[in-house]
XYZ file of C-alpha atoms in Angstrom:
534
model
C 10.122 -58.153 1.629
C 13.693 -56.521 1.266
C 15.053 -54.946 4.371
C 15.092 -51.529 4.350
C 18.458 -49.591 5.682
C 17.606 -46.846 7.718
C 19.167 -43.296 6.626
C 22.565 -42.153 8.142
C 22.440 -39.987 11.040
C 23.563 -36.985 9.150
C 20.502 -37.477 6.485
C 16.998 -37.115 6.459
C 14.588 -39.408 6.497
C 13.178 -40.269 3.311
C 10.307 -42.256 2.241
C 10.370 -46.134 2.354
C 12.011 -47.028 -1.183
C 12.182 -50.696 -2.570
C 8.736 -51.267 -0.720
C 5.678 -51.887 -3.128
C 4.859 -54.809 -5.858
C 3.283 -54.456 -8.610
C 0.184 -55.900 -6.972
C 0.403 -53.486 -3.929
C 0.398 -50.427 -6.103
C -2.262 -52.150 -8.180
C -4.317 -52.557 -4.849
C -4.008 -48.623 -4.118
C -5.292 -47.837 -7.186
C -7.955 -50.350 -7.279
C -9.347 -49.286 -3.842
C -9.576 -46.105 -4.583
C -11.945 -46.667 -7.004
C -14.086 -48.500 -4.772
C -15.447 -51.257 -6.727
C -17.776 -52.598 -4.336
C -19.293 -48.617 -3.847
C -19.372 -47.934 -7.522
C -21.016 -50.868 -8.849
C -24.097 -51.416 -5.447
C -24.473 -47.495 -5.865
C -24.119 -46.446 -9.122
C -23.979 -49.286 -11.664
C -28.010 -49.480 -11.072
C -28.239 -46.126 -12.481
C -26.156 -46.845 -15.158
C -28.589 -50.067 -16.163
C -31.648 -47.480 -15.735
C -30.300 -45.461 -18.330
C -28.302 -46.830 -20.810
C -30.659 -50.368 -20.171
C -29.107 -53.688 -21.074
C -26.243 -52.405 -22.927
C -24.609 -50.883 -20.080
C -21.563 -53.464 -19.618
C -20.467 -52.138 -22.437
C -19.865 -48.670 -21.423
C -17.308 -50.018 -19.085
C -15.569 -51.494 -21.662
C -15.486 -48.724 -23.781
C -14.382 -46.524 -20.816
C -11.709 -48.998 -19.944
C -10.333 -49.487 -23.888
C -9.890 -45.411 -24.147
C -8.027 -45.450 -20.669
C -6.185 -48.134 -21.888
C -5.119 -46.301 -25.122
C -3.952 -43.533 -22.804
C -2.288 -46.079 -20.515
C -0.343 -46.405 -23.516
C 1.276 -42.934 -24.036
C 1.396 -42.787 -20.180
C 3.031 -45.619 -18.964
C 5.624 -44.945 -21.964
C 6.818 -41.503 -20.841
C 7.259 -43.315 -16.847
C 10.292 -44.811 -18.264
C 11.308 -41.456 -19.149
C 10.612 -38.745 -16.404
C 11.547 -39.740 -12.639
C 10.795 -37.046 -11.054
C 8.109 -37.553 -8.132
C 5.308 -35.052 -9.671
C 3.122 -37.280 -11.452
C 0.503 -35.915 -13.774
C 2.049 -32.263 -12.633
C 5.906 -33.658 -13.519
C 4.791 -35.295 -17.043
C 2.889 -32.378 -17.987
C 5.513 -30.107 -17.248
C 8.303 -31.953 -19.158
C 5.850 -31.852 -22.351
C 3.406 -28.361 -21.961
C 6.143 -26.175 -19.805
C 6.349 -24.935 -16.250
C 3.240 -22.578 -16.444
C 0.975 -25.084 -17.601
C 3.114 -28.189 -14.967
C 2.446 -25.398 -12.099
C -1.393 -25.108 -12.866
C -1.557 -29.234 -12.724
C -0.505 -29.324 -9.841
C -2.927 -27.136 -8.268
C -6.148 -28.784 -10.668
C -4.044 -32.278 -9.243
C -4.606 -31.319 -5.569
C -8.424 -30.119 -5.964
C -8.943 -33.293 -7.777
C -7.376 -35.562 -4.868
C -8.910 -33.860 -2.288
C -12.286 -33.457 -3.679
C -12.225 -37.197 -4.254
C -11.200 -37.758 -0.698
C -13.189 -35.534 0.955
C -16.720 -35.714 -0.008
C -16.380 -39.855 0.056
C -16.646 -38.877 3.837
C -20.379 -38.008 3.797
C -20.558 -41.455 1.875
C -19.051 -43.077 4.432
C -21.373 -41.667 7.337
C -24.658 -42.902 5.549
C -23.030 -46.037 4.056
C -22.319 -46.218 7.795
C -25.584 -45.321 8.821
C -27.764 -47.772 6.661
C -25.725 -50.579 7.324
C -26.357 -49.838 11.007
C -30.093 -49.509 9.891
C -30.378 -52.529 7.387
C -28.322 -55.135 10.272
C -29.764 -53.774 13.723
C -32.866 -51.252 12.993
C -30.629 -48.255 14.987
C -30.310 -45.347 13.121
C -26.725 -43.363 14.272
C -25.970 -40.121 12.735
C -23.478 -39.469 10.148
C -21.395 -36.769 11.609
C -19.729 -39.111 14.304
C -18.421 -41.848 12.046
C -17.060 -39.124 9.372
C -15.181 -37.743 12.170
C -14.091 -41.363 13.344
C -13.416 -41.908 9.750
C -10.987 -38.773 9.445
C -8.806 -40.140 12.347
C -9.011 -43.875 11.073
C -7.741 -42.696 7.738
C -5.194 -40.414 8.890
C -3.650 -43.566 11.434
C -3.726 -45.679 8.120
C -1.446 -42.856 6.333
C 0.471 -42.029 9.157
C 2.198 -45.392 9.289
C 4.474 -47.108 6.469
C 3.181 -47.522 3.042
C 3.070 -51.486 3.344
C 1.370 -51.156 6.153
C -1.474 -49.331 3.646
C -0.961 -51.841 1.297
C -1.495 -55.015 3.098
C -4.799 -53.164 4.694
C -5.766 -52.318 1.460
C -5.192 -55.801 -0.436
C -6.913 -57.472 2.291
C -9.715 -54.729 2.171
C -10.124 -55.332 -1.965
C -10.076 -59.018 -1.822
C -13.348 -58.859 0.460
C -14.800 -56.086 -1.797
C -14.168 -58.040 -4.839
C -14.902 -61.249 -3.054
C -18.615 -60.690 -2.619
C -19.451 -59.354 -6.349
C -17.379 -62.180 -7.194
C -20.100 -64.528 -5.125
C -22.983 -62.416 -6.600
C -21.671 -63.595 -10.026
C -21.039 -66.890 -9.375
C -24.580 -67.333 -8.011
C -26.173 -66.089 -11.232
C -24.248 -68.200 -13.463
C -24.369 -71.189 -11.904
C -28.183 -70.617 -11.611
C -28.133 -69.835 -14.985
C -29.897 -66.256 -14.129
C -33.582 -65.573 -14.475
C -34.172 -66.371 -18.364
C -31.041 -68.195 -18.885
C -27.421 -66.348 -19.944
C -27.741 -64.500 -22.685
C -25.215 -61.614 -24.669
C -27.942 -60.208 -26.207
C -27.188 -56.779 -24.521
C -23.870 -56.329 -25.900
C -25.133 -56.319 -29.137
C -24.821 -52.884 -31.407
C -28.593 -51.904 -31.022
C -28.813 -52.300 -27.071
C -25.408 -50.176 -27.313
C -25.961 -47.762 -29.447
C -28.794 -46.286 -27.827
C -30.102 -42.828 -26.299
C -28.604 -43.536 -22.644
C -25.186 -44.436 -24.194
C -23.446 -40.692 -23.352
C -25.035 -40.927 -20.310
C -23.472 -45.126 -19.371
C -20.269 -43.662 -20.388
C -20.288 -40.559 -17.930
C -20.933 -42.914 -15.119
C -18.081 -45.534 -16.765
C -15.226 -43.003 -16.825
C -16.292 -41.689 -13.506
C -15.815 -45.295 -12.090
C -12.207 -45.917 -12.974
C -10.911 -42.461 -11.358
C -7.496 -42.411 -9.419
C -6.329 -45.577 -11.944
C -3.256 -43.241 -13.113
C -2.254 -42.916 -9.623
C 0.248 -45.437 -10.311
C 2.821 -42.944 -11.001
C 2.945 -41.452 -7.692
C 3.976 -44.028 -6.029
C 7.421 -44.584 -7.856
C 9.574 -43.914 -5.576
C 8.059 -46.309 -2.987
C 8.266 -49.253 -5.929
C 10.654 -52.204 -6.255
C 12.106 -51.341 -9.968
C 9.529 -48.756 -10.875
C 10.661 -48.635 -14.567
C 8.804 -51.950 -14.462
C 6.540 -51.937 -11.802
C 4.457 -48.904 -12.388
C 3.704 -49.326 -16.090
C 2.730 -52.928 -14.756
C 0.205 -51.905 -12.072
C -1.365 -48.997 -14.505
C -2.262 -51.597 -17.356
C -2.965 -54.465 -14.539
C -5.246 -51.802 -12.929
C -7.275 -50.238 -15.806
C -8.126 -53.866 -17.542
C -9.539 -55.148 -14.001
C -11.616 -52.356 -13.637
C -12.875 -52.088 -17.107
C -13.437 -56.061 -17.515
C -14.616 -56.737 -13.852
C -17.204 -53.682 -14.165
C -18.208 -54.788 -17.444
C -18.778 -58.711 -16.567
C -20.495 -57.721 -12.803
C -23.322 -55.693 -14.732
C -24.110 -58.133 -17.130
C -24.360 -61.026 -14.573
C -26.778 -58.481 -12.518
C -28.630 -57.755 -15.841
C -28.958 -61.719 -16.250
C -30.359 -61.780 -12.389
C -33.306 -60.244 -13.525
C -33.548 -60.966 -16.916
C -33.142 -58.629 -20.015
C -36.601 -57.668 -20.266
C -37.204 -57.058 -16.521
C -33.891 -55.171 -14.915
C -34.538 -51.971 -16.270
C -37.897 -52.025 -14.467
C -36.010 -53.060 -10.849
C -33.146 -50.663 -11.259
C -35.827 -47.691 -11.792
C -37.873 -49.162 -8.797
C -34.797 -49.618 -6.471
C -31.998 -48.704 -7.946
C -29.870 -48.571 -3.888
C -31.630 -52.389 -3.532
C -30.849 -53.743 -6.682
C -27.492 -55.353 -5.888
C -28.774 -56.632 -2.759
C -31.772 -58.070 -3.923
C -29.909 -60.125 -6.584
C -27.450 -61.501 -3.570
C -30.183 -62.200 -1.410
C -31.667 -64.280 -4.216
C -28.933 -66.420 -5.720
C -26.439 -66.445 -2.733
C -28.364 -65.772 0.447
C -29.845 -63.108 2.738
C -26.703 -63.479 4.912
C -24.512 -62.671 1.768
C -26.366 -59.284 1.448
C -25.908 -58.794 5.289
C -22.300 -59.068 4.695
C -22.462 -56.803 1.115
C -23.794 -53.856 3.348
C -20.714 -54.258 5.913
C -18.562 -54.710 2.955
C -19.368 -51.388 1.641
C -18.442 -49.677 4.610
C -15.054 -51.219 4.133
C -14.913 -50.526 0.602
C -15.545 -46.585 1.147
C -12.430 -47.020 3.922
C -9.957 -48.655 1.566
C -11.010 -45.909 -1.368
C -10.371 -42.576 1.643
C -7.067 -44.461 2.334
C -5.921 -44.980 -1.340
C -6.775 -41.165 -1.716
C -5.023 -40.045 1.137
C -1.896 -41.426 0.293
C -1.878 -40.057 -2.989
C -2.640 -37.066 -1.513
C -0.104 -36.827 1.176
C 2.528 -37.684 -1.580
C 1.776 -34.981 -3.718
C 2.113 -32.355 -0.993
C 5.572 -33.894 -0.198
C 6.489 -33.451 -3.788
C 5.272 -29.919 -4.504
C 6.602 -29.073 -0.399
C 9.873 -30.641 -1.954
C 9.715 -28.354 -5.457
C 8.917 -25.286 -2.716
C 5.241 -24.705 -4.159
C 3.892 -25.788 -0.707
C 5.481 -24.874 2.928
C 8.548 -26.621 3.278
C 7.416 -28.340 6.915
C 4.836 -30.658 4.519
C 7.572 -32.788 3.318
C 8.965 -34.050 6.755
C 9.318 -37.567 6.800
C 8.482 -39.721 9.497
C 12.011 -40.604 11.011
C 10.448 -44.387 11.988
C 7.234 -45.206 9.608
C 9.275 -42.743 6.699
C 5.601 -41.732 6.171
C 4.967 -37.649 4.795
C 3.143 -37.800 7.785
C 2.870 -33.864 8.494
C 1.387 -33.635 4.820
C -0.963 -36.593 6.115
C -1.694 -34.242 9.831
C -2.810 -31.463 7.064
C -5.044 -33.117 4.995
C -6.621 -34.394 7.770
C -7.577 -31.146 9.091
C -8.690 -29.953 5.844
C -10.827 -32.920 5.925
C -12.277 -32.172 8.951
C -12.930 -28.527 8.557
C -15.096 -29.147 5.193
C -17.331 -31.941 6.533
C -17.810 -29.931 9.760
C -18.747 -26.853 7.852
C -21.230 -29.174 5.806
C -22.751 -30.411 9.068
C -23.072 -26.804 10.259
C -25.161 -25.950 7.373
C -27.297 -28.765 7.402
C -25.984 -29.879 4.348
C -27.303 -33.701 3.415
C -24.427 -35.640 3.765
C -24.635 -37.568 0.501
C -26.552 -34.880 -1.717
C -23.847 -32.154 -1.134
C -21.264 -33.611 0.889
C -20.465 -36.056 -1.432
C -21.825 -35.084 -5.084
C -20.983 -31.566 -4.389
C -17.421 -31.977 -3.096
C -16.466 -34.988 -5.587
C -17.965 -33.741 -8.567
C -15.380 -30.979 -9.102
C -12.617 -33.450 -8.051
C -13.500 -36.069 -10.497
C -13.665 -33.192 -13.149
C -10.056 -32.099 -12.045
C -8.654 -35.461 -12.308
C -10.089 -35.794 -16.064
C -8.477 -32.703 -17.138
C -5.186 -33.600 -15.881
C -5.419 -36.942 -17.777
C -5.927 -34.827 -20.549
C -3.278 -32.545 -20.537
C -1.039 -35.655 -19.878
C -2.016 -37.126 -23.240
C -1.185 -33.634 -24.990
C 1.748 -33.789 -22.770
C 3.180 -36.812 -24.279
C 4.012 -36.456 -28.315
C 5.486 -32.830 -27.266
C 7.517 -34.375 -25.234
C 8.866 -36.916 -26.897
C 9.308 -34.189 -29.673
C 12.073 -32.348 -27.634
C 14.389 -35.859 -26.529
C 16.315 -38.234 -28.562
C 14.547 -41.993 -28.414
C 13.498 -44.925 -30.056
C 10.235 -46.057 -28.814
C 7.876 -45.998 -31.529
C 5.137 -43.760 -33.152
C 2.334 -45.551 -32.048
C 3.319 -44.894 -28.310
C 4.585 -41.605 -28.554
C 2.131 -40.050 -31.147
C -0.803 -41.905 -31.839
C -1.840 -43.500 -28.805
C -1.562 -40.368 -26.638
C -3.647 -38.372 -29.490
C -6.151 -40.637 -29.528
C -6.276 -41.000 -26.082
C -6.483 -37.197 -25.957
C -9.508 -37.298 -28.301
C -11.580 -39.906 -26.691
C -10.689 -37.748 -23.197
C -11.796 -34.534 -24.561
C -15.104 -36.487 -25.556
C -15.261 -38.126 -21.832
C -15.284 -34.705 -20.176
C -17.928 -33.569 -22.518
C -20.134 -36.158 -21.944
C -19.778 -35.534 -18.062
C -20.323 -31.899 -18.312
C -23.321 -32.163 -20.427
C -25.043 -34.645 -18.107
C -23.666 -33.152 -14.559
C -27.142 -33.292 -13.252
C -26.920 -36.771 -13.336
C -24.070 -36.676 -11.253
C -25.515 -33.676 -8.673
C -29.341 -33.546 -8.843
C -28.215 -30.052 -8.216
C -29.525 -26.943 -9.402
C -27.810 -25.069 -12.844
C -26.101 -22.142 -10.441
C -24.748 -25.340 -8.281
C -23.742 -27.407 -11.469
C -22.397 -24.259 -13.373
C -19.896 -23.633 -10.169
C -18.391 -27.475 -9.739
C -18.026 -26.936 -13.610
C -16.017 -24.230 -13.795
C -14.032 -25.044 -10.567
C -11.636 -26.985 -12.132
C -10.985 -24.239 -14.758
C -10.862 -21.935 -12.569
C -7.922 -23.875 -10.294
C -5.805 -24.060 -13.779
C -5.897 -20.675 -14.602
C -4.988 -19.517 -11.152
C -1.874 -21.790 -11.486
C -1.128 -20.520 -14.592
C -1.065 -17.028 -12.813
C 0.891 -18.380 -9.637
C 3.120 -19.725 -11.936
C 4.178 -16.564 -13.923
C 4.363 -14.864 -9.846
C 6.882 -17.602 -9.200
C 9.165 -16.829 -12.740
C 8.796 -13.500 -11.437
C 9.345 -13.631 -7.763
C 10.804 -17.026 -6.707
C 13.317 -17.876 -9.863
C 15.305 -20.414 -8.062
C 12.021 -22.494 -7.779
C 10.453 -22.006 -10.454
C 13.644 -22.752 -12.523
C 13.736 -26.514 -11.115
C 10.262 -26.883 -10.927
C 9.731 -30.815 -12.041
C 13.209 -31.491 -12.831
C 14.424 -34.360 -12.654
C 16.374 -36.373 -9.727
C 19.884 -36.310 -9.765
C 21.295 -40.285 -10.450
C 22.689 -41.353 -7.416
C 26.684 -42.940 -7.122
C 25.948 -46.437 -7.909
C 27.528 -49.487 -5.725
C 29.973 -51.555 -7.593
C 31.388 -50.647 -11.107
C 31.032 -46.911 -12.025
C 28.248 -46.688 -14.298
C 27.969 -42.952 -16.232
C 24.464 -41.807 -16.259
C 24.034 -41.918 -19.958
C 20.297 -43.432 -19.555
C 19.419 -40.570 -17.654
C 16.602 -39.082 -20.368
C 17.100 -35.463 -21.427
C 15.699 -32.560 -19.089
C 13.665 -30.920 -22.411
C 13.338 -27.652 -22.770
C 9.025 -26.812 -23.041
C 7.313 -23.918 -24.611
C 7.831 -21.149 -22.302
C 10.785 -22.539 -20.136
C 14.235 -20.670 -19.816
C 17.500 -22.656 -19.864
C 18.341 -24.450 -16.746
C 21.121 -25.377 -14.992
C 20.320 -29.384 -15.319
C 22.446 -31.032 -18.118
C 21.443 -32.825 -20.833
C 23.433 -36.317 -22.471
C 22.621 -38.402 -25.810
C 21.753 -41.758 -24.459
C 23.508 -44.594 -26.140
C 21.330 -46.850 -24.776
C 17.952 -47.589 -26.485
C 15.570 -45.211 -24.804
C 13.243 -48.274 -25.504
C 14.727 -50.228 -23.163
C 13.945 -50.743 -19.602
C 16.455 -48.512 -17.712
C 18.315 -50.645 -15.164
C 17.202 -49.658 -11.550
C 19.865 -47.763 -9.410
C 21.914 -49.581 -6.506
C 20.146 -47.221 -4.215
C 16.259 -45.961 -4.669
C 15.739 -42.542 -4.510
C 14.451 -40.626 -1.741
C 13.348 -37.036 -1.025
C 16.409 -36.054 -0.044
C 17.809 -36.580 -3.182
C 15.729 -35.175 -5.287
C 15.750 -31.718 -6.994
């Protein structure tokens, strides 16, 4: 790993550039989505409904997030600044509509975070239950879990990402087993791909297969936040989106069919409606062992841990961008002078964290039932609108700078992605109960919550034009290019600063690139850091 020089005495700390690999950011992503968690806990559900065609609602899921990878990845070479979703929908919808995203972006984060907790305390608990018979309440280890999670965040971001690889290899591992077991068995009827055919696809439970398979591959397009932490990022994070999205989508897909072949076709939908939590386990215990589903249970734990960590970085790193921009208080984007952690924007969402499961626990609220569905629910729904105002964002963007990548990235893929989005959140909203078990009133509120967020932005936003000019006029902009070492190097590459719908003129200039905008930007002598950014 490439030293790291640290910043002069005169400068602030900034966070630790030139750090991650493709594979670590790869691994953040990954764990957030929790593979191990999603496919024990919810892939059963999944086979109940949509029966043996369910692998194939991950693949569909993954080939429409892959389509939007497309657009996505393509406007990363483009737009440096450190806002993410919020930045890229800015540079193509406008400030008013960038302002709201940021807002929907940190309901999404933190409802993903958050409720995961109550997960972990009876993930936690049943493990304790299944391996020793002792029963230990959830509150406790949510608690212990805040303060882990917060430790893991508070120091450096390799630090996080060799936890987190060696977290997702054991995750991974034991599915991995669970697979291997059942095809070298040859599974209870023999292999078969009779469930991938169009009539076991096509079926009533399809809308509701694909609700659960788009739900599964949340926090993939986190990629983007971690750019300024990556070795060449104009490289790197496209890398680690695509490498993230096709593991998910082909390791969920091939993990349900080898747990459809464990019980056979004609039999699985009958076990995943009897026992849907047991499922998993009971096809371990049978082709691998009763000590491999001892170890599946512990493994969850861990998986649940490595998903609130991957979260809370991504959290913390938004609040140091939008404490940079001067949306949030400007003491959230301190950097920590030795791990060069935003650990003060890590101390807050900690707190946050803590004050929502403790005032669950003080209503008696069930820990997975509300804690979790409740609290998660509106985050996942937050996260899906932002991916699809980053599709829309795209083509307009591209619209407004001169370039030479072609249609397909900057106009078709991103509508189509937009299209297939807009028919993901659709199918979610319509079958919310399946996510909640909640009443209407309940579902109707985490519906609208994310909704809601936006067009409170949008009004913040049009306060901030009003009241706080200076920041709203270099809200998103991007970096400044910092003085290179060696030969002088203009900063031709350096994509235009378009003006969007809505925006006033700012001070930020803009060049003709003679350089292909198709081409992969050359990374600067020196990675940017906070302290250089707008």
């Amino acid at each position: 790993m490439p030293s790291v020089s640290p910043p002069a005495p005169d400068e602030p700390p900034g966070l630790r550039t030139g750090t991650l690999t493709t594979a670590d950011i790869a691994f953040f992503v990954v764990s957030a989505a929790a593979p191990l968690t999603v496919m024990a806990g919810v892939a059963p559900v999944a086979i109940q409904l949509g029966g043996i065609g369910a692998p194939a609602g991950y693949l569909l899921a993954g080939l429409t997030l892959t389509v939007f990878a497309v657009g996505f990845t393509t406007m990363s070479r483009h737009v440096r600044s450190a806002g993410a979703f919020y930045a890229y929908i800015t540079r193509g919808l406008g400030k008013p509509v960038g302002i709201a995203a940021a807002l929907v972006a940190m309901l999404g984060y933190n409802g993903m975070e958050i409720g995961v907790y109550g997960l972990l305390g009876t993930a936690t608990s049943d493990t304790s239950t299944a391996l020793t018979g002792t029963d230990i309440p959830w509150l406790p280890v949510s608690l212990a879990g805040l303060l882990l999670i917060w430790y893991g965040g508070y120091r450096s971001i390799d630090f996080g990402a060799k936890l987190l690889g060696v977290l997702l290899v054991a995750e991974t591992g034991i599915l991995v087993l669970l697979a291997a077991g059942v095809l070298l068995d040859g599974g209870a009827q023999g292999l078969s791909l009779g469930g991938l055919a169009p009539a076991h696809v096509l079926t009533g439970g399809t809308a509701a297969v694909l609700a659960f398979a788009f739900a599964a591959f949340t926090g993939f397009e986190s990629t983007v936040i971690y750019r300024r932490e990556a070795r060449d990022p104009a490289r790197t994070v496209p890398r680690a989106t695509y490498l993230a999205v096709a593991f998910l989508g082909l390791f969920y897909a091939f993990v349900v069919w080898t747990v459809v072949q464990a019980f056979g076709e004609d039999k699985v939908v009958r076990a995943a409606a009897d026992d849907p939590g047991g499922l998993f386990f009971a096809a371990v215990t049978t082709y691998v062992g009763a000590w491999a589903a001892d170890l599946m249970h512990v493994l969850i734990v861990t998986s649940v841990l490595a998903s609130l960590l991957a979260f809370h970085n991504a959290i913390n790193r938004y609040a140091l961008s939008l404490s940079e921009e001067g949306v949030l208080p400007k003491a959230l984007g301190r950097i920590h002078p030795r791990h060069r952690s935003p650990y003060v924007a890590g101390a807050a969402q900690t707190v946050l964290g803590a004050l929502v499961v403790l005032a669950f626990a003080l209503a008696g609220a069930d820990p997975y039932q509300q804690l979790l569905l409740w609290v998660n629910t509106p985050g996942m729904l937050g996260l899906m609108l932002l991916q699809l105002l980053a599709a829309l964002a795209v083509p307009f963007f591209f619209r407004r700078i001169r370039h030479t990548e072609g249609v397909l990235r900057t106009v078709v893929a991103p509508v189509t992605a937009f299209v297939l989005l807009a028919g993901a959140i659709v199918l979610v909203t319509t079958h919310i109960d399946l996510f909640t078990g909640a009443s209407t009133t309940v579902n109707t509120v985490l519906v609208a919550l994310a909704p809601a967020v936006f067009l409170l932005g949008i009004l913040l936003a049009y306060r901030l034009r009003r009241t706080r000019p200076e920041v709203y006029a270099r809200f998103a902009a991007e970096p400044e290019p910092e003085p290179e070492a060696g030969p002088t190097r203009t900063t031709e590459n350096t994509p235009a600063d378009p003006l969007a719908p809505g925006d006033t003129p700012c001070p930020h200039p803009t060049s003709s690139s003679s350089t292909p905008a198709s081409a992969t930007p050359t990374p600067p002598a020196t990675p940017l850091s906070p302290s250089t950014a707008d």
